[in-house]
Amino acid sequence: MHDYDAVVIGAGLGGLSAAAILAKNGLKTLVCENTERVGGCCSSFEEGGYTFDIGASIVELAWVIDELFEKLGKKTSDYIDFIPIDPIYGFMTADGKRFSYPVDKDATRDVIAKFSREDAEAWDKFSKQGSEAINFAFGKVMTKPMMTFTDSLKLSLENPKLMKYLKYMVLNFESTLCSFFSSDKVRASMSLQSYFIGLPPALCPGYIAFLAYSEHEGIFYPRGGMIEIPKGIARVFEEYGGEISFKTRVDKVLVENGKAIGVKLSDGREIRSRIVVSNINAKTLYLEKIGRENLPGWAVKAIESYEVSIPAPMIMLGLDTAPELDAHHTFCYTTLDEMNRVWFEDYLSKKIPSRGFMLISWPTHADPSLAPEGHHCLNLVTFAPYELSEGDWDSIKEQYLEMQLDSMEKMFGLKLKDHITTAKVSTPKDFEKALLHPRGAVYGLQNDIVATAFFRPRMRSRAVKNLYLTGASTHFGGGVAPTIGSGIAASGLILEDL
Ligand SMILES: Cc1cc2nc3c(=O)[nH]c(=O)nc-3n(C[C@H](O)[C@H](O)[C@H](O)COP(=O)(O)OP(=O)(O)OC[C@H]3O[C@@H](n4cnc5c(N)ncnc54)[C@H](O)[C@@H]3O)c2cc1C
């Protein structure tokens, strides 16, 4: 006897998207979520009158969300109020320069022309190729399963443009960017995106470089905070009869004769289901929730071979005034070489990068209702190792906050200290504890070229029958749109199989 048709572990975007489609198709579906809220990395919480985002701060490739709501027979705008963001980034460089890239491509060309006429012309070529790469090649596979070489071949035959851009799967981010642009300033201004999948420009796959174009097709912030996206999906899920059980931790996936038959919760209860859908880190799923004893040897070796992605410590600030910034997102940076250096010299030596770069997100720029009148929220995000060569995260929180605020002031002239009413540091250890992400990993598994597309853990498990995977650990990797895409793709496989 089954209690449910489907049990989903985790109410992140991948899990909720899959769950909503399953419920719409008549499957009795339960989502078990360890925390008290939906969204995982794409969520928000309130403190002292401020609404802070936990992780994601912007939506790119919003058409994936529309595709999900269409599949659910609903209209996105009835559930989520997206505010268009313009400019895309404000930039602050260590030599005191400030500029911004607007959404408008021609206006961006004018900004680039101030640094290099050659690069302004290259921008047109980059935009044209970026549009093709995103809309007709990589974008087309974001909501489709890609589990085998045959899958990728089939998708390539359906989208011949994919073939044209396959070289960018092999080239790295840095060489892709440098093949278009020659000015150091322009190269550096488009280098942040490599860290959007958790890798420096020298190690990140080349196709990610086109994100710097895709943002010019529109980026959005949901009114009310990032949690409004998962909340909107959860509302549809519940309208179709789906159930979400909060503060419910799954400790084991029950496996019998190589088949998933349900889950065991931390309070000892067992829930039986026809299928199990995992929205958690794939390494945790296989090695802890299923256990080596239930896996063939090759599966243990395969899953052990993946690295988990980088952690990203965050500083959340409540301010009594508007910060001296120009945009929802500000990228504070030095050079492209420095973006690589912080990885190879600092990160790999377990040191907190003391200089380098920072992404500042200013959500109250788009939605003032997230803070008391006249006040503002600011999130400062960079990356740093989980283990430190000196000290540990719990004991250096205050020091980390001071160091980053000092560095913002000294390097980029951004004075914040006198206006802080609330300050909260979320370290990699906090992130691990809160969301059960191993080693504070923010994007599931590291997304280097050998862990991309069909090299990533499959959405339909080969090692355990009736087990499906969604979220950042599977194809297309981390990000709001990709993980929603994974939910669409995985639910398609489930409906096909059932
Ligand atoms: C700091 C940061 C900034 C980011 N910025 C952006 C951005 O601006 N734009 C963008 O597109 N993307 C961004 N991302 C990435 C994006 O937010 C994530 O890739 C995406 O939200 C992950 O979705 P997911 O489906 O993998 O689920 P997750 O968000 O990983 O959710 C998994 C859920 O499972 C739950 N869970 C874990 N273990 C258990 C268990 N045993 N039992 C029950 N529940 C469990 C967790 O509590 C969590 O709710 C950012 C991420 C971070 C961390």
Coordinates of C-alpha atoms and ligand atoms in Angstrom, one line a residue, residues 9-15 32-35 37 39-42 54-60 248-251 279-280 289 312 314 329 381 431 434-437 442-443 470-473 477-483, ligand 1:
I9 CA 12.5 15.5 -0.6
G10 CA 13.0 19.3 -0.3
A11 CA 10.9 22.3 -1.3
G12 CA 13.5 24.0 -3.4
L13 CA 12.6 25.3 -6.8
G14 CA 13.4 22.0 -8.6
G15 CA 11.4 19.9 -6.1
C32 CA 8.9 17.0 2.8
E33 CA 10.8 20.2 3.7
N34 CA 13.2 20.4 6.6
T35 CA 12.9 24.1 7.2
R37 CA 9.6 27.8 4.5
G39 CA 12.4 27.9 -1.6
G40 CA 15.7 26.7 -0.2
C41 CA 18.4 28.9 -1.8
C42 CA 15.7 31.0 -3.4
I54 CA 18.8 33.9 1.7
G55 CA 20.6 33.3 -1.6
A56 CA 19.3 34.1 -5.1
S57 CA 18.9 37.8 -5.8
I58 CA 17.7 38.0 -9.4
V59 CA 15.9 36.0 -12.1
E60 CA 17.4 35.6 -15.5
T248 CA 10.0 17.4 8.2
R249 CA 13.5 16.0 7.6
V250 CA 14.0 12.9 5.5
D251 CA 16.7 10.8 7.0
N279 CA 15.7 17.9 -4.5
I280 CA 18.7 17.7 -2.3
K289 CA 20.0 8.9 2.4
A312 CA 29.3 31.7 -0.5
M314 CA 26.8 36.4 2.9
H329 CA 23.3 44.7 -8.3
V381 CA 28.1 38.1 -1.4
F431 CA 24.3 27.7 5.3
A434 CA 20.1 25.8 7.6
L435 CA 19.7 24.0 4.3
L436 CA 21.6 20.8 4.9
H437 CA 23.8 21.6 2.0
V442 CA 25.5 26.8 -3.0
Y443 CA 25.1 25.2 -6.4
T470 CA 15.8 17.5 -9.6
G471 CA 17.6 20.7 -8.6
A472 CA 21.1 22.1 -8.9
S473 CA 22.9 18.7 -8.7
G477 CA 23.0 22.9 -12.7
G478 CA 22.3 25.8 -10.3
G479 CA 20.3 28.9 -10.9
V480 CA 16.6 29.9 -10.5
A481 CA 15.7 29.1 -14.2
P482 CA 17.8 26.0 -14.5
T483 CA 16.5 24.4 -11.4
Ligands
LIG1 C1 24.2 33.1 -2.3 C2 23.4 32.6 -3.5 C3 23.1 33.5 -4.5 C4 22.5 33.0 -5.7 N1 22.1 33.9 -6.6 C5 21.3 33.5 -7.7 C6 20.8 34.5 -8.6 O1 20.9 35.7 -8.3 N2 20.1 34.1 -9.6 C7 19.9 32.7 -9.9 O2 19.3 32.4 -10.9 N3 20.3 31.8 -9.0 C8 21.1 32.2 -7.9 N4 21.5 31.3 -7.0 C9 21.2 29.8 -7.3 C10 19.8 29.4 -7.0 O3 19.2 30.1 -5.9 C11 19.8 27.9 -6.7 O4 20.6 27.2 -7.7 C12 18.4 27.3 -6.7 O5 17.5 28.0 -6.0 C13 18.5 25.9 -6.1 O6 17.3 25.2 -6.2 P1 17.2 23.6 -5.9 O7 16.0 23.1 -6.6 O8 18.5 23.0 -6.2 O9 16.9 23.5 -4.4 P2 17.6 24.1 -3.0 O10 17.4 25.5 -3.0 O11 18.9 23.5 -2.9 O12 16.6 23.5 -2.0 C14 16.7 22.2 -1.4 C15 15.7 22.1 -0.3 O13 15.8 20.9 0.3 C16 15.6 21.0 1.7 N5 16.3 19.8 2.3 C17 17.6 19.5 2.3 N6 17.8 18.3 2.9 C18 16.5 17.8 3.3 C19 16.1 16.7 4.0 N7 16.9 15.7 4.4 N8 14.7 16.5 4.2 C20 13.9 17.5 3.8 N9 14.3 18.6 3.2 C21 15.6 18.8 2.9 C22 16.3 22.3 2.0 O14 15.9 22.8 3.3 C23 15.9 23.1 0.9 O15 14.7 23.8 1.1 C24 22.1 31.7 -5.8 C25 22.4 30.8 -4.8 C26 23.0 31.2 -3.6 C27 23.2 30.3 -2.5

